[in-house]
mmCIF file of C-alpha atoms in Angstrom:
data_model
loop_
_atom_site.group_PDB
_atom_site.id
_atom_site.type_symbol
_atom_site.label_atom_id
_atom_site.label_comp_id
_atom_site.label_asym_id
_atom_site.label_seq_id
_atom_site.Cartn_x
_atom_site.Cartn_y
_atom_site.Cartn_z
ATOM 1 C CA MET M 10 13.124 11.320 -31.048
ATOM 2 C CA LEU M 11 9.928 13.448 -30.756
ATOM 3 C CA ARG M 12 11.263 15.981 -33.228
ATOM 4 C CA ASN M 13 11.301 13.342 -35.985
ATOM 5 C CA LEU M 14 7.689 12.240 -35.575
ATOM 6 C CA SER M 15 5.314 12.935 -38.367
ATOM 7 C CA GLN M 16 2.066 14.714 -37.646
ATOM 8 C CA ALA M 17 0.177 11.436 -38.153
ATOM 9 C CA SER M 18 2.462 9.682 -35.640
ATOM 10 C CA PHE M 19 2.077 12.504 -33.177
ATOM 11 C CA ALA M 20 -1.765 12.358 -33.583
ATOM 12 C CA THR M 21 -1.649 8.591 -32.987
ATOM 13 C CA ILE M 22 0.291 9.040 -29.755
ATOM 14 C CA ALA M 23 -2.219 11.729 -28.657
ATOM 15 C CA ILE M 24 -5.141 9.424 -29.337
ATOM 16 C CA ALA M 25 -3.471 6.593 -27.412
ATOM 17 C CA MET M 26 -2.983 8.953 -24.469
ATOM 18 C CA LEU M 27 -6.705 9.923 -24.647
ATOM 19 C CA GLY M 28 -7.590 6.264 -24.346
ATOM 20 C CA ALA M 29 -5.386 5.992 -21.305
ATOM 21 C CA CYS M 30 -7.229 8.895 -19.662
ATOM 22 C CA ALA M 31 -10.459 6.878 -19.622
ATOM 23 C CA MET M 32 -8.854 4.028 -17.628
ATOM 24 C CA PRO M 33 -8.367 4.487 -13.875
ATOM 25 C CA PRO M 34 -4.746 3.851 -12.912
ATOM 26 C CA ALA M 35 -4.077 0.791 -10.765
ATOM 27 C CA SER M 36 -1.664 2.898 -8.685
ATOM 28 C CA SER M 37 -0.968 6.558 -9.082
ATOM 29 C CA PRO M 38 2.429 7.230 -10.687
ATOM 30 C CA SER M 39 2.058 10.803 -9.544
ATOM 31 C CA ALA M 40 1.491 9.976 -5.828
ATOM 32 C CA SER M 41 4.002 12.590 -4.638
ATOM 33 C CA LEU M 42 2.151 15.177 -6.726
ATOM 34 C CA ASP M 43 -1.299 14.401 -5.312
ATOM 35 C CA PRO M 44 -3.006 17.589 -4.066
ATOM 36 C CA PRO M 45 -4.190 17.646 -0.412
ATOM 37 C CA GLN M 46 -7.897 17.047 0.240
ATOM 38 C CA ALA M 47 -8.989 17.567 -3.328
ATOM 39 C CA GLU M 48 -11.553 15.941 -5.644
ATOM 40 C CA ARG M 49 -10.689 15.163 -9.236
ATOM 41 C CA VAL M 50 -12.867 17.124 -11.628
ATOM 42 C CA MET M 51 -11.539 16.035 -15.019
ATOM 43 C CA THR M 52 -8.540 14.650 -16.879
ATOM 44 C CA LEU M 53 -7.616 16.084 -20.282
ATOM 45 C CA THR M 54 -4.894 15.265 -22.780
ATOM 46 C CA ALA M 55 -2.667 18.074 -24.069
ATOM 47 C CA SER M 56 -1.006 18.298 -27.457
ATOM 48 C CA GLY M 57 1.144 21.334 -28.054
ATOM 49 C CA VAL M 58 4.528 22.934 -27.790
ATOM 50 C CA GLN M 59 6.844 24.321 -25.145
ATOM 51 C CA ASN M 60 8.290 27.639 -26.377
ATOM 52 C CA TYR M 61 11.861 28.667 -25.757
ATOM 53 C CA SER M 62 13.998 31.719 -26.378
ATOM 54 C CA CYS M 63 17.780 31.808 -27.018
ATOM 55 C CA GLU M 64 19.282 33.983 -24.306
ATOM 56 C CA LEU M 65 22.626 34.818 -22.724
ATOM 57 C CA ASP M 66 23.339 33.308 -19.288
ATOM 58 C CA ALA M 67 25.360 34.926 -16.505
ATOM 59 C CA GLN M 68 28.612 33.760 -18.161
ATOM 60 C CA GLY M 69 27.645 35.242 -21.554
ATOM 61 C CA ARG M 70 26.836 31.928 -23.170
ATOM 62 C CA LEU M 71 23.744 31.459 -25.313
ATOM 63 C CA GLY M 72 21.239 28.765 -24.289
ATOM 64 C CA TRP M 73 17.551 27.941 -24.536
ATOM 65 C CA VAL M 74 15.353 29.449 -21.801
ATOM 66 C CA PHE M 75 11.718 28.250 -21.295
ATOM 67 C CA ARG M 76 9.151 30.941 -22.074
ATOM 68 C CA SER M 77 5.662 29.463 -22.210
ATOM 69 C CA PRO M 78 3.502 26.500 -23.117
ATOM 70 C CA GLN M 79 1.000 26.543 -25.968
ATOM 71 C CA ALA M 80 -1.335 23.582 -26.077
ATOM 72 C CA THR M 81 -4.890 22.414 -26.741
ATOM 73 C CA LEU M 82 -6.402 20.088 -24.139
ATOM 74 C CA TYR M 83 -8.822 17.379 -25.285
ATOM 75 C CA ASP M 84 -11.502 15.414 -23.426
ATOM 76 C CA ALA M 85 -11.839 11.589 -23.716
ATOM 77 C CA SER M 86 -14.000 11.975 -26.872
ATOM 78 C CA GLY M 87 -11.258 13.967 -28.590
ATOM 79 C CA ARG M 88 -13.056 17.327 -28.348
ATOM 80 C CA ALA M 89 -10.898 20.415 -27.747
ATOM 81 C CA VAL M 90 -12.140 21.961 -24.475
ATOM 82 C CA VAL M 91 -9.317 24.011 -22.928
ATOM 83 C CA ARG M 92 -6.474 26.217 -24.228
ATOM 84 C CA HIS M 93 -3.278 26.255 -22.227
ATOM 85 C CA GLY M 94 -0.794 29.171 -22.395
ATOM 86 C CA ALA M 95 1.536 31.544 -20.593
ATOM 87 C CA GLY M 96 1.119 32.168 -16.927
ATOM 88 C CA PRO M 97 0.683 29.176 -16.875
ATOM 89 C CA SER M 98 -2.997 29.578 -17.677
ATOM 90 C CA TRP M 99 -5.895 27.443 -18.820
ATOM 91 C CA GLU M 100 -8.969 28.819 -20.504
ATOM 92 C CA ALA M 101 -12.089 26.693 -21.172
ATOM 93 C CA GLU M 102 -14.539 27.117 -24.034
ATOM 94 C CA ASP M 103 -17.056 28.685 -21.599
ATOM 95 C CA GLY M 104 -14.623 31.593 -20.816
ATOM 96 C CA SER M 105 -13.609 30.399 -17.346
ATOM 97 C CA ARG M 106 -9.885 30.809 -16.790
ATOM 98 C CA ILE M 107 -7.283 29.892 -14.189
ATOM 99 C CA VAL M 108 -3.688 30.810 -13.620
ATOM 100 C CA GLY M 109 -1.463 28.497 -11.582
ATOM 101 C CA ARG M 110 1.902 28.392 -9.813
ATOM 102 C CA VAL M 111 4.087 25.429 -9.372
ATOM 103 C CA LEU M 112 3.992 23.703 -5.930
ATOM 104 C CA ALA M 113 5.981 20.547 -6.743
ATOM 105 C CA GLN M 114 7.585 18.698 -9.550
ATOM 106 C CA LYS M 115 9.203 15.318 -10.286
ATOM 107 C CA PRO M 116 10.887 13.825 -13.296
ATOM 108 C CA SER M 117 8.761 12.428 -16.135
ATOM 109 C CA GLU M 118 8.374 8.667 -16.429
ATOM 110 C CA THR M 119 9.456 9.145 -20.050
ATOM 111 C CA PRO M 120 13.146 9.927 -20.657
ATOM 112 C CA ALA M 121 14.034 13.297 -22.282
ATOM 113 C CA SER M 122 10.656 14.825 -21.349
ATOM 114 C CA ILE M 123 9.532 17.813 -19.297
ATOM 115 C CA PRO M 124 8.848 17.163 -15.597
ATOM 116 C CA GLN M 125 5.496 16.303 -14.049
ATOM 117 C CA LEU M 126 4.016 19.137 -11.985
ATOM 118 C CA LEU M 127 1.542 19.959 -9.256
ATOM 119 C CA LEU M 128 0.251 23.547 -9.591
ATOM 120 C CA GLU M 129 -2.127 25.521 -7.377
ATOM 121 C CA THR M 130 -4.597 27.932 -8.789
ATOM 122 C CA HIS M 131 -3.804 31.517 -7.676
ATOM 123 C CA SER M 132 -6.269 33.403 -9.823
ATOM 124 C CA THR M 133 -9.566 32.690 -11.535
ATOM 125 C CA ALA M 134 -11.775 34.518 -13.963
ATOM 126 C CA GLY M 135 -15.291 33.857 -15.221
ATOM 127 C CA SER M 136 -17.670 31.160 -14.109
ATOM 128 C CA GLY M 137 -17.855 27.695 -15.605
ATOM 129 C CA THR M 138 -15.738 24.582 -16.063
ATOM 130 C CA LEU M 139 -12.545 25.886 -14.454
ATOM 131 C CA SER M 140 -13.996 28.305 -11.882
ATOM 132 C CA ALA M 141 -13.802 25.884 -8.985
ATOM 133 C CA VAL M 142 -10.473 24.298 -9.837
ATOM 134 C CA ARG M 143 -7.850 24.613 -7.039
ATOM 135 C CA TYR M 144 -5.099 22.362 -8.310
ATOM 136 C CA VAL M 145 -3.745 21.076 -11.637
ATOM 137 C CA GLN M 146 -1.426 18.142 -12.198
ATOM 138 C CA ARG M 147 0.638 17.683 -15.360
ATOM 139 C CA VAL M 148 1.490 14.012 -15.623
ATOM 140 C CA HIS M 149 2.540 11.414 -18.227
ATOM 141 C CA THR M 150 4.632 13.988 -20.065
ATOM 142 C CA VAL M 151 6.306 13.155 -23.422
ATOM 143 C CA GLY M 152 8.757 15.541 -25.097
ATOM 144 C CA GLY M 153 8.786 19.301 -24.587
ATOM 145 C CA LEU M 154 12.449 19.724 -23.574
ATOM 146 C CA ALA M 155 14.477 22.631 -25.092
ATOM 147 C CA PRO M 156 15.265 22.242 -28.802
ATOM 148 C CA ALA M 157 18.141 19.917 -29.559
ATOM 149 C CA ALA M 158 19.670 22.366 -31.961
ATOM 150 C CA SER M 159 22.042 24.784 -30.278
ATOM 151 C CA CYS M 160 20.936 28.444 -30.387
ATOM 152 C CA SER M 161 23.332 30.921 -31.999
ATOM 153 C CA THR M 162 21.238 34.061 -32.294
ATOM 154 C CA GLU M 163 20.231 35.969 -29.147
ATOM 155 C CA HIS M 164 16.415 36.222 -28.768
ATOM 156 C CA ALA M 165 15.782 33.577 -31.408
ATOM 157 C CA SER M 166 12.661 31.494 -30.769
ATOM 158 C CA GLY M 167 12.388 27.689 -30.691
ATOM 159 C CA SER M 168 9.776 25.228 -29.689
ATOM 160 C CA SER M 169 9.440 21.549 -28.880
ATOM 161 C CA PRO M 170 6.285 19.408 -29.210
ATOM 162 C CA TYR M 171 4.930 17.737 -26.168
ATOM 163 C CA LEU M 172 2.033 15.594 -24.906
ATOM 164 C CA ALA M 173 0.729 15.402 -21.340
ATOM 165 C CA ASN M 174 -2.273 14.608 -19.239
ATOM 166 C CA TYR M 175 -3.629 17.430 -17.144
ATOM 167 C CA VAL M 176 -5.729 16.470 -14.116
ATOM 168 C CA PHE M 177 -7.906 19.220 -12.619
ATOM 169 C CA TYR M 178 -9.004 19.157 -8.951
ATOM 170 C CA ARG M 179 -11.436 21.200 -6.816
#
C-alpha cells in the first residue's frame, strides 16, 4: 500500500500527522510504552525510510534484514528540526545528539507497519535541544516494513518509506 503512494500523497499524510501532534490524545494509545517518571519535552513527526539489506539466514536463505532508519523529524509548524539515523540516533539542528536503545515495543495500530517503541538514551553529545532527553517513544507508525519484493542478491539494499511520531522525554 505505502509503496504505491505518490510523493504528494505521502506529503499529505505527513502533514495530517503533524496536525495530530498538536492535539493532546484523549487516552494514550502508547500507555504500555510510557516512560517512568518522565516529562514530555516535544513531539515531532518523522518522514523517512527504513533501510534493509538482503542477507543469508542460518539456513542459507536470502531475506531482508533491518539495517537503519533514515528520517527527518518535523515540528508542528513543519520545520525540519532533527535528523534520525543509525544507532538509533537523533541529531538536532543545534548539534545536540542522542543515541538510544530499545526498552519495549508493541505492534503498530496500523497494519503492515513497524512496531511502536520505547527507547532509553544511553549516550548524549553536545548541549541543546536533545541534551536532557532520557527517553524516546516511536508511536503512530505507518509503513516501514521490509520491502515486499523478495531479495535475490546477497548484500543488495532496499528501503521502505515510513511515517511516525517521536515523543521525547526528560
